[in-house]
Coordinates of C-alpha atoms and ligand atoms in Angstrom, one line a residue:
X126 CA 166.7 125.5 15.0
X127 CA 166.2 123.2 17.6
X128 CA 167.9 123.6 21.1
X129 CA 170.7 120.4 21.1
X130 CA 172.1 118.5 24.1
X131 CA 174.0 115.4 24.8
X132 CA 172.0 113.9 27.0
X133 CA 167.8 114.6 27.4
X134 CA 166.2 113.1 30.7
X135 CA 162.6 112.8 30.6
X136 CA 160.8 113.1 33.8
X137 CA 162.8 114.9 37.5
X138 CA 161.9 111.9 39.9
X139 CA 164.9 110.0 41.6
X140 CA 166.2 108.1 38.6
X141 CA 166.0 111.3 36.0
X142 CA 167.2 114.3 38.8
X143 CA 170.4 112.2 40.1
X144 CA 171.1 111.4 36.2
X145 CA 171.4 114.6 35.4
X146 CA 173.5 115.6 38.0
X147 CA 175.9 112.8 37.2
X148 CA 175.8 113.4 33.6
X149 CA 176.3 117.0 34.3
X150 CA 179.7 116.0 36.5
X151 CA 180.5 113.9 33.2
X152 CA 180.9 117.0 31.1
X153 CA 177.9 116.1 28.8
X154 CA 175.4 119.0 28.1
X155 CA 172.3 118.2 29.9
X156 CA 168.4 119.0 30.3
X157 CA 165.3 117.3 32.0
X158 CA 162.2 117.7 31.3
X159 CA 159.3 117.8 33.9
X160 CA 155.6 118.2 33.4
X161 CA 154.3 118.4 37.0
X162 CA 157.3 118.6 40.1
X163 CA 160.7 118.4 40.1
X164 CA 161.8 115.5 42.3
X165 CA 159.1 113.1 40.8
X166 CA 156.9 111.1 42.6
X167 CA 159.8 110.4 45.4
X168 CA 159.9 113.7 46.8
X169 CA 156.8 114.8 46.4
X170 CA 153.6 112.1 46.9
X171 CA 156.0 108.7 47.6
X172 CA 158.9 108.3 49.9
X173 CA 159.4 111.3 51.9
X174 CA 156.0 112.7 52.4
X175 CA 155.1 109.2 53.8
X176 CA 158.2 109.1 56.1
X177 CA 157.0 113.1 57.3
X178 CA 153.5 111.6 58.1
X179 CA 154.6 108.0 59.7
X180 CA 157.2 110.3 62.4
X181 CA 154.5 111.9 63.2
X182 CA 152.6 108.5 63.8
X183 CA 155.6 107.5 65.7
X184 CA 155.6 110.8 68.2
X185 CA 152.4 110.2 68.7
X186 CA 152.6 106.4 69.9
X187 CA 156.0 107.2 71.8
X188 CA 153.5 109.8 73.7
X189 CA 150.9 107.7 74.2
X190 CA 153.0 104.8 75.7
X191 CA 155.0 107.4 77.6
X192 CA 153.7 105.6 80.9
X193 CA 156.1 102.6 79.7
X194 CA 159.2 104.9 80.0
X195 CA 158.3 106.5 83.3
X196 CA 156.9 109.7 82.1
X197 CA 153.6 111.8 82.8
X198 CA 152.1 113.6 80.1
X199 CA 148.4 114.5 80.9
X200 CA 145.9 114.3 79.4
X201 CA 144.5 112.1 75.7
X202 CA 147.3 112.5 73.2
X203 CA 145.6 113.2 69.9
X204 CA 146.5 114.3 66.1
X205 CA 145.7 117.3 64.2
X206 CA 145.4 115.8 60.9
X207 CA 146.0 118.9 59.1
X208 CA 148.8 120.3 60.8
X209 CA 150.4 116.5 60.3
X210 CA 149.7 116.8 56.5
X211 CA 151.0 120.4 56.1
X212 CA 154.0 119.1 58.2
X213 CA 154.5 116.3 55.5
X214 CA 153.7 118.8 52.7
X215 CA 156.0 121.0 53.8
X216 CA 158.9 118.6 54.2
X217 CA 158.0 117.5 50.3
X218 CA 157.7 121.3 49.6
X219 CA 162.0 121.8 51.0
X220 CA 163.3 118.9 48.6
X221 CA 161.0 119.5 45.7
X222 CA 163.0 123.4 46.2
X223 CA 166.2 121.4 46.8
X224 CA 165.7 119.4 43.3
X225 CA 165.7 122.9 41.3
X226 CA 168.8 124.2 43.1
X227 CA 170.4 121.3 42.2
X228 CA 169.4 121.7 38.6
X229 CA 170.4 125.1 38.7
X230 CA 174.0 124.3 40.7
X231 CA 174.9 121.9 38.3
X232 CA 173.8 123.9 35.0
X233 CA 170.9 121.3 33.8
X234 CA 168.9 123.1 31.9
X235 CA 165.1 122.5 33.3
X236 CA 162.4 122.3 30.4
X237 CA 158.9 122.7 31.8
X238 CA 156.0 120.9 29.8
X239 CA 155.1 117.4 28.4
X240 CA 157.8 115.2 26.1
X241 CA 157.0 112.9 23.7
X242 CA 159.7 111.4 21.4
X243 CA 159.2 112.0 17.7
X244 CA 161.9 109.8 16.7
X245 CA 165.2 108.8 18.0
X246 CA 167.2 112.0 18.5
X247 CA 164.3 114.2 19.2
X248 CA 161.3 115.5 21.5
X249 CA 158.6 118.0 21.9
X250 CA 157.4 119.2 24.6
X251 CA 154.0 120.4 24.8
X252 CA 151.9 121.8 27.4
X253 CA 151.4 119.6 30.4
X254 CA 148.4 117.4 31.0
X255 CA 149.0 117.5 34.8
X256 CA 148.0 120.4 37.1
X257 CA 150.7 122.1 39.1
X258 CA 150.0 121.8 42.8
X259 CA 150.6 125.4 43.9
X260 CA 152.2 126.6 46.8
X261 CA 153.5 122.9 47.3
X262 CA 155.4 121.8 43.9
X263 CA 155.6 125.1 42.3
X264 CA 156.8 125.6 38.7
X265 CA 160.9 126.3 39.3
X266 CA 162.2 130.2 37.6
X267 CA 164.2 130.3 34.6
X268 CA 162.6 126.8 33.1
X269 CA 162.2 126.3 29.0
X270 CA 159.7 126.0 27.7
X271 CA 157.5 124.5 24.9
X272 CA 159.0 123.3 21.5
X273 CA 161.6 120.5 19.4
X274 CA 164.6 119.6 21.2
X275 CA 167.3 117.3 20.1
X276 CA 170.3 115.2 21.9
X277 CA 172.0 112.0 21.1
X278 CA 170.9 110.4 24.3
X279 CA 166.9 110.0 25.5
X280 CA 166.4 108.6 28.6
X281 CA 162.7 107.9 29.7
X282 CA 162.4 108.1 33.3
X283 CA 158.8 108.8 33.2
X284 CA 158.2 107.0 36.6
X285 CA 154.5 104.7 37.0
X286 CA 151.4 105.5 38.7
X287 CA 148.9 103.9 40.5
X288 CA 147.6 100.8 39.0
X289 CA 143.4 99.9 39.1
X290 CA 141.2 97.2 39.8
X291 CA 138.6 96.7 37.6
X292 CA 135.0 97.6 39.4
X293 CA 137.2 98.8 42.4
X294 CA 138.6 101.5 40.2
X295 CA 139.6 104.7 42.8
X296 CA 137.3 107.5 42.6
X297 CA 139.1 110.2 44.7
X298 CA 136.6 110.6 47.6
X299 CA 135.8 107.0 48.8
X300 CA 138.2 105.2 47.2
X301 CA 141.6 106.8 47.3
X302 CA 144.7 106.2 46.2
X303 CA 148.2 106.9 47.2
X304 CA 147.4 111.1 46.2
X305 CA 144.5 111.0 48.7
X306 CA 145.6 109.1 51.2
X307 CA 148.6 111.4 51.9
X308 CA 146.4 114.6 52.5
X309 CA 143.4 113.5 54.2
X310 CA 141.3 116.5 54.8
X311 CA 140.2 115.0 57.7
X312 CA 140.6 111.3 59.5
X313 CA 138.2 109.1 58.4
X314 CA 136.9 106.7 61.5
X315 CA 137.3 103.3 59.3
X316 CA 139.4 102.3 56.5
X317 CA 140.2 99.1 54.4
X318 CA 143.3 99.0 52.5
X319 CA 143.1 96.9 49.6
X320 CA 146.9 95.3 48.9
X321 CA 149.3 94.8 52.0
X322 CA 152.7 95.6 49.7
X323 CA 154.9 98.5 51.2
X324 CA 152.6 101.4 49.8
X325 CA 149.5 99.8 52.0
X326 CA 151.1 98.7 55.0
X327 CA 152.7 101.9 55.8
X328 CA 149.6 103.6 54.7
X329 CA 147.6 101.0 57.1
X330 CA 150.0 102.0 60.1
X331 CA 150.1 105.9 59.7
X332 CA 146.2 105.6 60.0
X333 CA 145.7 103.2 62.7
X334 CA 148.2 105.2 64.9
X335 CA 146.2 108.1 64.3
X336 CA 143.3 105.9 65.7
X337 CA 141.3 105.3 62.9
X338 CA 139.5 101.3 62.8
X339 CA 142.1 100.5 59.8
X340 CA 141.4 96.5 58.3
X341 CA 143.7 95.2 55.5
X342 CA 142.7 92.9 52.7
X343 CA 145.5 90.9 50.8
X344 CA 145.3 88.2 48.6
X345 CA 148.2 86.5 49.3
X346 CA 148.5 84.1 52.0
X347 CA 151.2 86.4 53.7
X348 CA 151.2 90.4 54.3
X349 CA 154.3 91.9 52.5
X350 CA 154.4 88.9 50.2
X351 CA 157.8 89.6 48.4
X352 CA 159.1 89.6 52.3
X353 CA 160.4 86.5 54.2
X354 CA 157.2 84.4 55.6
X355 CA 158.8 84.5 59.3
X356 CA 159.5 88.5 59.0
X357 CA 156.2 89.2 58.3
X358 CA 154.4 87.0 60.6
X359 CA 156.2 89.2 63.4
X360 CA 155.4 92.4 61.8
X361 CA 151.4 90.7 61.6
X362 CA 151.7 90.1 65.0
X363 CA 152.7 93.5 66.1
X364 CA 150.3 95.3 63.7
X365 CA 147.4 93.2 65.1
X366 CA 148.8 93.9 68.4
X367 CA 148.2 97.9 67.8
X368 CA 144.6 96.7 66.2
X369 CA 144.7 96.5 62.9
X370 CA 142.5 93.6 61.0
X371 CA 144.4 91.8 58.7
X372 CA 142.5 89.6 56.3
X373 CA 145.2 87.3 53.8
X374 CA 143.9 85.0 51.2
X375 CA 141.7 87.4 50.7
X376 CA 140.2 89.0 47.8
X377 CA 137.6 92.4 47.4
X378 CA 135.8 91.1 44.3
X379 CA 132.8 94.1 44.8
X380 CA 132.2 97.4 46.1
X381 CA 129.3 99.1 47.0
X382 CA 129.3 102.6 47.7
X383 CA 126.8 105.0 49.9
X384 CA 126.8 108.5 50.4
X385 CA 129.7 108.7 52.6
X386 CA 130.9 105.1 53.2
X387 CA 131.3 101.8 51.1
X388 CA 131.2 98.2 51.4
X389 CA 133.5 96.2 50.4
X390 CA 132.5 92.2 49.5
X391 CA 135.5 89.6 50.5
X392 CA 135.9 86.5 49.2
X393 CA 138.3 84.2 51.5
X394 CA 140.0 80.9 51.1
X395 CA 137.6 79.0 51.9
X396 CA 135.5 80.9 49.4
X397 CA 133.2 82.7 52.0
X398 CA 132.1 85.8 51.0
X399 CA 132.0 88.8 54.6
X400 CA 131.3 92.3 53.9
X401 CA 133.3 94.7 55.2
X402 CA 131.8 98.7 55.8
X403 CA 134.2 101.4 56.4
X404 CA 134.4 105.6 55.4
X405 CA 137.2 104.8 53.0
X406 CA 139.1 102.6 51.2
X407 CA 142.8 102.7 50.0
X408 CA 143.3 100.9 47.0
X409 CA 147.1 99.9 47.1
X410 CA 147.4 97.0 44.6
X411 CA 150.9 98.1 42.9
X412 CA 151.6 100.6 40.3
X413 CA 152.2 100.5 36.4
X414 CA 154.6 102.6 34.1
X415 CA 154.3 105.5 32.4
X416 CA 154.5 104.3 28.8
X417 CA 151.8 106.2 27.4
X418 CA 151.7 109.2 24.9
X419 CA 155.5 109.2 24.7
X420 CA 155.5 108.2 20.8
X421 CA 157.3 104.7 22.0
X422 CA 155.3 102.6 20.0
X423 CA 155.7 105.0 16.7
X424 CA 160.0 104.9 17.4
X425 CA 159.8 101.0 17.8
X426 CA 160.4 100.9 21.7
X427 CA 159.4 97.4 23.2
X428 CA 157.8 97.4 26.3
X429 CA 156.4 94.1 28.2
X430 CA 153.7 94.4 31.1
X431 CA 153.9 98.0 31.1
X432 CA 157.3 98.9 31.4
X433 CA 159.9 99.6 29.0
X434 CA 162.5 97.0 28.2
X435 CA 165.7 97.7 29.1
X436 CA 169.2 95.7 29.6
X437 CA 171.3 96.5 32.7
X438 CA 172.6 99.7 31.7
X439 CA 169.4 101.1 31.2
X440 CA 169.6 100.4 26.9
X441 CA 166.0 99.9 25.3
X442 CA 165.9 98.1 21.7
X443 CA 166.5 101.2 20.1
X444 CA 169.8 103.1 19.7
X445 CA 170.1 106.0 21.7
X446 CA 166.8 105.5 23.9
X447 CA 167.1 104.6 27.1
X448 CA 164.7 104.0 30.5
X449 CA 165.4 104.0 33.9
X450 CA 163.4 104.1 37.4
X451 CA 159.6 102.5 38.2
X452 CA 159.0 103.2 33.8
X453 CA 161.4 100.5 33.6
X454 CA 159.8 98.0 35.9
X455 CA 160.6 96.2 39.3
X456 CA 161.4 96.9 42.1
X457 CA 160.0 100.0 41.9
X458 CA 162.0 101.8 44.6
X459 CA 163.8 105.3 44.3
X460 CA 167.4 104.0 45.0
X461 CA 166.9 100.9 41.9
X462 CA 166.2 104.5 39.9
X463 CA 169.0 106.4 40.9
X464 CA 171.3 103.7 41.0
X465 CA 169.8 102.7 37.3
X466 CA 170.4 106.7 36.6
X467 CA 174.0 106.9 37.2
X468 CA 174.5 103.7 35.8
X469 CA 173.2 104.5 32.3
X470 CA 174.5 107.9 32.0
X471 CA 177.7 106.6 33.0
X472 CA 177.9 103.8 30.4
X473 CA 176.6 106.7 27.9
X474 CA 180.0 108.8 29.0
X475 CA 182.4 105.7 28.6
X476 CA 183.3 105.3 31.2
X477 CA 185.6 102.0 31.5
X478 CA 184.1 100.6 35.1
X479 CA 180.5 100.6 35.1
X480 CA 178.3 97.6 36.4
X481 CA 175.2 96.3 35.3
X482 CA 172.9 97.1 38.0
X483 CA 172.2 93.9 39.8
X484 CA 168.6 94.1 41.2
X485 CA 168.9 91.2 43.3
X486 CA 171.3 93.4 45.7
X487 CA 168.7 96.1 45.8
X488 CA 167.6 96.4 49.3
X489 CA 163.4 97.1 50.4
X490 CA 162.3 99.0 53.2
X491 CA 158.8 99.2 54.7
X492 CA 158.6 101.9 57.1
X493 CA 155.7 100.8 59.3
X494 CA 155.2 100.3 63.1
X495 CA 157.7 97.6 63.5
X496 CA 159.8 98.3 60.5
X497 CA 160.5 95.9 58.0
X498 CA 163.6 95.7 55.9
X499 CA 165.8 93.1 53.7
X500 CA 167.5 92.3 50.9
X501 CA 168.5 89.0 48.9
X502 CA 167.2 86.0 48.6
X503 CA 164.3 84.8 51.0
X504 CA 164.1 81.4 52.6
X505 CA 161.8 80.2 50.4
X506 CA 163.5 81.9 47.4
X507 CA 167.1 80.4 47.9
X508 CA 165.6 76.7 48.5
X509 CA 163.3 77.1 45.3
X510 CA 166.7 78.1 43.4
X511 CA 168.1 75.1 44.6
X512 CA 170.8 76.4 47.2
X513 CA 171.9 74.0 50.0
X514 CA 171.7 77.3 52.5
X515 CA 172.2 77.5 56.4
X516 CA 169.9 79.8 58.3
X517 CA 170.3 82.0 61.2
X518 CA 168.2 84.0 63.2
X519 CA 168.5 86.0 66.4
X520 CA 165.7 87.7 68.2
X521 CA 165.4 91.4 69.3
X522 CA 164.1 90.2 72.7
X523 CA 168.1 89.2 73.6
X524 CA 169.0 92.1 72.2
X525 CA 170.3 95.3 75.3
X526 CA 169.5 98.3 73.0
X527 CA 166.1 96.9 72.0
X528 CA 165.1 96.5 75.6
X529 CA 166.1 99.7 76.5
X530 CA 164.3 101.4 73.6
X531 CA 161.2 98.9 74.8
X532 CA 161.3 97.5 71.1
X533 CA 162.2 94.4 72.1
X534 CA 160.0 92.9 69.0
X535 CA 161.6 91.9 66.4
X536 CA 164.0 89.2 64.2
X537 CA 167.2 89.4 62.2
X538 CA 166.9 86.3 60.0
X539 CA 170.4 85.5 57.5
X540 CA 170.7 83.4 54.9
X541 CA 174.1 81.6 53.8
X542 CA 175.4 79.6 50.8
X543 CA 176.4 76.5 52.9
X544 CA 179.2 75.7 50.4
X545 CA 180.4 78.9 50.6
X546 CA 179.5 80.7 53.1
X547 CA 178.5 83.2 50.6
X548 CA 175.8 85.7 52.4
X549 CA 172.8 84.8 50.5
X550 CA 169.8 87.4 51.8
X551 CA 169.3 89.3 55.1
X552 CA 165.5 89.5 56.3
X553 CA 164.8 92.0 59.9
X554 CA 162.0 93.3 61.0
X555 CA 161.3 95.5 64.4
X556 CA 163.8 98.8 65.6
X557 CA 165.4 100.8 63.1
X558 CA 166.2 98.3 61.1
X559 CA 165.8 100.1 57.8
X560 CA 169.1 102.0 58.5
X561 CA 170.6 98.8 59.6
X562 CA 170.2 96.8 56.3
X563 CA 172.7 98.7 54.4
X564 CA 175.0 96.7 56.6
X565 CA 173.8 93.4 54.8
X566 CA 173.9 95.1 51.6
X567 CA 177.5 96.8 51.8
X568 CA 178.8 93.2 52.7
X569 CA 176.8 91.5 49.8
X570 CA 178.3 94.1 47.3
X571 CA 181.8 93.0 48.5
X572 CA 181.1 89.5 48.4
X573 CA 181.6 88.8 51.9
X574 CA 181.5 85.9 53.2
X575 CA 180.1 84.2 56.9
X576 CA 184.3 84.7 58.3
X577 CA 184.6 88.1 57.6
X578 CA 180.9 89.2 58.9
X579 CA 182.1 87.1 62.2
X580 CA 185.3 89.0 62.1
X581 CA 183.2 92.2 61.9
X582 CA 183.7 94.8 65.4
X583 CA 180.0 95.6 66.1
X584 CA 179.2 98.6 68.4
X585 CA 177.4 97.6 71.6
X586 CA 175.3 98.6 72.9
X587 CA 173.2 98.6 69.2
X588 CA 170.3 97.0 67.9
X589 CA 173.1 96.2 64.7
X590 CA 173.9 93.5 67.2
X591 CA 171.5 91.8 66.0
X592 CA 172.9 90.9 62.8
X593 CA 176.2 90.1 63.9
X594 CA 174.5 87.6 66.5
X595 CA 172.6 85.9 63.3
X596 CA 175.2 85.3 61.9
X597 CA 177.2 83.5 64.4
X598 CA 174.0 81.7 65.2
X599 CA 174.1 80.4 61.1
X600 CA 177.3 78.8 62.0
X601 CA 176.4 77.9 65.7
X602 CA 178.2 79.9 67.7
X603 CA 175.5 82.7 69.0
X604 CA 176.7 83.6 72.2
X605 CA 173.9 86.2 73.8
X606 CA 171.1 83.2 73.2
Ligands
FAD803 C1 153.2 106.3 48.7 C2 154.5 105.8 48.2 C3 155.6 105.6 49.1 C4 156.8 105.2 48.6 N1 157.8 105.0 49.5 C5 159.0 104.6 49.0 C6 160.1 104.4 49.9 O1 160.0 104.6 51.1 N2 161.3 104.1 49.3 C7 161.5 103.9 48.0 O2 162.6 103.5 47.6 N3 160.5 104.0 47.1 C8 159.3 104.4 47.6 N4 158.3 104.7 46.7 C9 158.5 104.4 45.3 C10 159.2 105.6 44.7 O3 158.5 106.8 44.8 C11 159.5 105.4 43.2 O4 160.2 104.2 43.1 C12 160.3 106.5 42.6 O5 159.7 107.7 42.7 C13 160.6 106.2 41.1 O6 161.4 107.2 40.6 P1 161.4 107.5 39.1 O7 162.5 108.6 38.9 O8 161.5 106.3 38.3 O9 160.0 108.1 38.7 P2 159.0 109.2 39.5 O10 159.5 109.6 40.8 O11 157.7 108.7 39.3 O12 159.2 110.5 38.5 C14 158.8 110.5 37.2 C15 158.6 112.0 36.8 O13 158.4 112.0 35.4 C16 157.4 113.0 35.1 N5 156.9 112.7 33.8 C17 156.1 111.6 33.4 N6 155.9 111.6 32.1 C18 156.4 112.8 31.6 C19 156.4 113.4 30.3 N7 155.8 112.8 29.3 N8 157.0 114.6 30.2 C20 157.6 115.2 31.3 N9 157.6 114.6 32.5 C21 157.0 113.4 32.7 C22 156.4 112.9 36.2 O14 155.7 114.1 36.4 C23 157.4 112.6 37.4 O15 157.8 113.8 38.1 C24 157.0 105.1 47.2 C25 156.0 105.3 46.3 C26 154.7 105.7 46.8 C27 153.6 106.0 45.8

């Protein structure tokens, strides 16, 4: 007879591994199936292998500007790519480890293989099409194994994957995506990256501090595009300042590839057409779900674009199926899928107090060379939804801790409901400020208003100034500008 549970979780990235640790605290009898590496793509080819490879970036410009702070290092600072990628492959290697203890710690029973719903109630896992990267991701002891299981919750977190341009599909050697450009056997010398969303600028950043002649191609009139216009047009200027090319309103409509090069054809605004020759391209132009060969379309499961359909508790159409994470579409960001995770499994429990998840309070970090982070509505976004809003800004060159760090770069930009005074969106870009947005978004969770953020001790001297400062400056009354 088949093996029965409470609750099944398909796929051990952010959203399904914290799910079934929660569900696990909830008393309900849990497993998760994985077919590749515990930890998804998170842990092991998104978030924190990136982060490994851009500190090293970061050492490496600190040491190379070390003249700016008063210190001597001789000689050329340089990388050693491969001890940088085995760095970053080892830091994946500790968590992917960490996700099975976990697992193990909190009695979720770990099914190895493939799982593909047969109809509401039940799976079976088969053998995995994916190869398991050995030593890195390695297949966890004591797993199940092939075979029917059955529980009274299903919860798809099947996570996406890279998505493909048509003629500019990646091929693995010239044309890479996200799985190549995070273990480059060696550094190319010249690299477009196709799509300037987080994935692509932190990819462009980690290569050009490494030295390589990086050039970035976006379509959209603005880098970052789902980012305020005046955030990014620092972070442009900064990136430019380190060397990159950026080209916006611009589009790759054709590649041709050599031996061991390509060139890429680029259509601008003003419909020009400039080619562009470099070792290797990194195609960044979003992701897509993992919908496919799960039997979704045989149990009824609606999907759109994609991604499965879901309300805000993670419910598809159909009874006892759920999704949550990137398979379940935007943003596609680890935290949306563990916050989606607990949420679910704790409606599934009962429990009396859960929230919807509200994915307009879900904050975005880009972790390039100056740092990028926000959350809310834009500028542009609040006028378009027809909010009488008050703005303010304060810049990181008045800021004391930014000068002493010698970042003194950067913009903390806030937006109010004028009426109200109802903190609308929070947009910063330049030093550390992807720790400091969880400021913005703790007060936006309580409904905090401008008097209360004004009311706020701040810690001085801290770039988390900054915010304060744009705040007072919303309501006139900045008082280090
Ligand atoms: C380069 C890069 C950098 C990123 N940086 C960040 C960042 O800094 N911050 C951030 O918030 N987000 C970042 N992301 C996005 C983040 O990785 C995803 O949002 C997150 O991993 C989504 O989690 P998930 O649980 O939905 O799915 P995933 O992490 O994709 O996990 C899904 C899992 O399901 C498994 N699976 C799929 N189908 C099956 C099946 N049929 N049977 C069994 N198992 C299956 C897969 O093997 C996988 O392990 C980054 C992504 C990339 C690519």
């Amino acid at each position: 007879m088949a093996e029965n549970y409470d609750v099944i979780i398909i796929g051990s990235g952010p959203g399904g591994y914290v799910a079934a640790v929660r569900a696990s605290q909830l008393g309900l009898k849990t497993a998760i199936v994985e077919r590749e590496h515990l930890g998804g793509i998170c842990l092991n080819w998104g978030c924190i292998p990136t982060k490994a490879l851009l500190r090293s970036a970061e050492v490496l410009d600190h040491a190379n500007h070390a003249k700016d702070y008063g210190l001597v290092l001789e000689g050329k600072m340089s990388a050693d790519v491969k001890a940088v990628v085995a760095r970053s492959r080892g830091v994946s290697a500790r968590l992917n480890g960490g996700v099975g203890f976990l697992m193990k710690k909190n009695k979720v029973d770990v099914i190895w293989g493939e799982a593909k719903i047969t109809k509401p109630g039940e799976i079976v896992v088969g053998k995995s099409s994916k190869p398991v990267v050995e030593p890195q991701n390695p297949v966890p002891k004591n797993v199940k194994g092939e075979g029917t299981y059955t529980a009274k919750h299903i919860i798809i977190a099947t996570g996406a994957r890279p998505r493909a341009l048509p003629g500019i599909e990646p091929d693995g050697k010239l044309i890479w995506t996200y799985f190549e450009a995070m273990k480059p056997a060696a550094l190319p010398k010249s690299l477009i990256v196709m799509g300037s969303g987080a994935i692509g600028i932190e990819f462009a950043s980690f290569y050009r501090s490494m030295g390589v002649d990086v050039t970035v191609v976006e379509v959209m009139p603005t880098i970052m595009p789902v980012e305020d216009v005046e955030v990014t047009a620092i972070a442009r200027k900064q990136l430019e300042k380190r060397g990159m090319k950026i080209l916006t309103s611009a589009k790759i409509t054709k590649v041709e590839k050599a031996a061991d090069s390509l060139t890429a054809h680029v259509e601008t605004a003003d419909g020009k057409v400039q080619q562009i020759t470099a070792d290797r391209m990194i195609s960044a132009v979003g992701v897509q779900g993992n919908i496919e060969n799960l039997g979704l379309e045989a149990v009824g499961v609606k999907t759109d674009r994609g991604c499965v359909v879901i309300d805000g508790y993670g419910k598809t159409n159909i009874a006892g199926i759920y999704a949550i994470g990137d398979v379940a579409g935007p943003p596609m960001l680890a935290h949306k899928a563990e916050h989606e995770g607990v949420v679910c499994v704790e409606k599934i429990a009962g429990l009396s107090n859960v929230h919807a998840t509200d994915k307009g309070k879900v904050p975005g970090c880009t972790y390039c060379h100056p740092q990028v982070a926000s959350v809310g509505l834009t500028e542009a976004k609040a006028k378009e939804a027809g909010r009488d809003i008050r703005v303010g800004r304060f810049s990181f060159a008045a800021n004391g801790k930014a000068i002493a760090l010698g970042e003194d770069q950067g913009l903390c930009k806030v937006i109010f409901d004028k009426k109200t005074g109802e903190l609308l969106g929070a947009h910063m870009v330049g030093a550390e400020v992807t720790e400091l947005i969880q400021g913005f978004v703790v007060a936006m969770n309580l409904e905090t208003t401008e008097e209360e953020l004004m009311h706020t001790i701040f810690p001085h001297p801290t770039v988390s100034e900054t915010m304060k400062e744009a705040v007072l400056d919303a309501y006139g009354r900045v008082l280090n500008a």
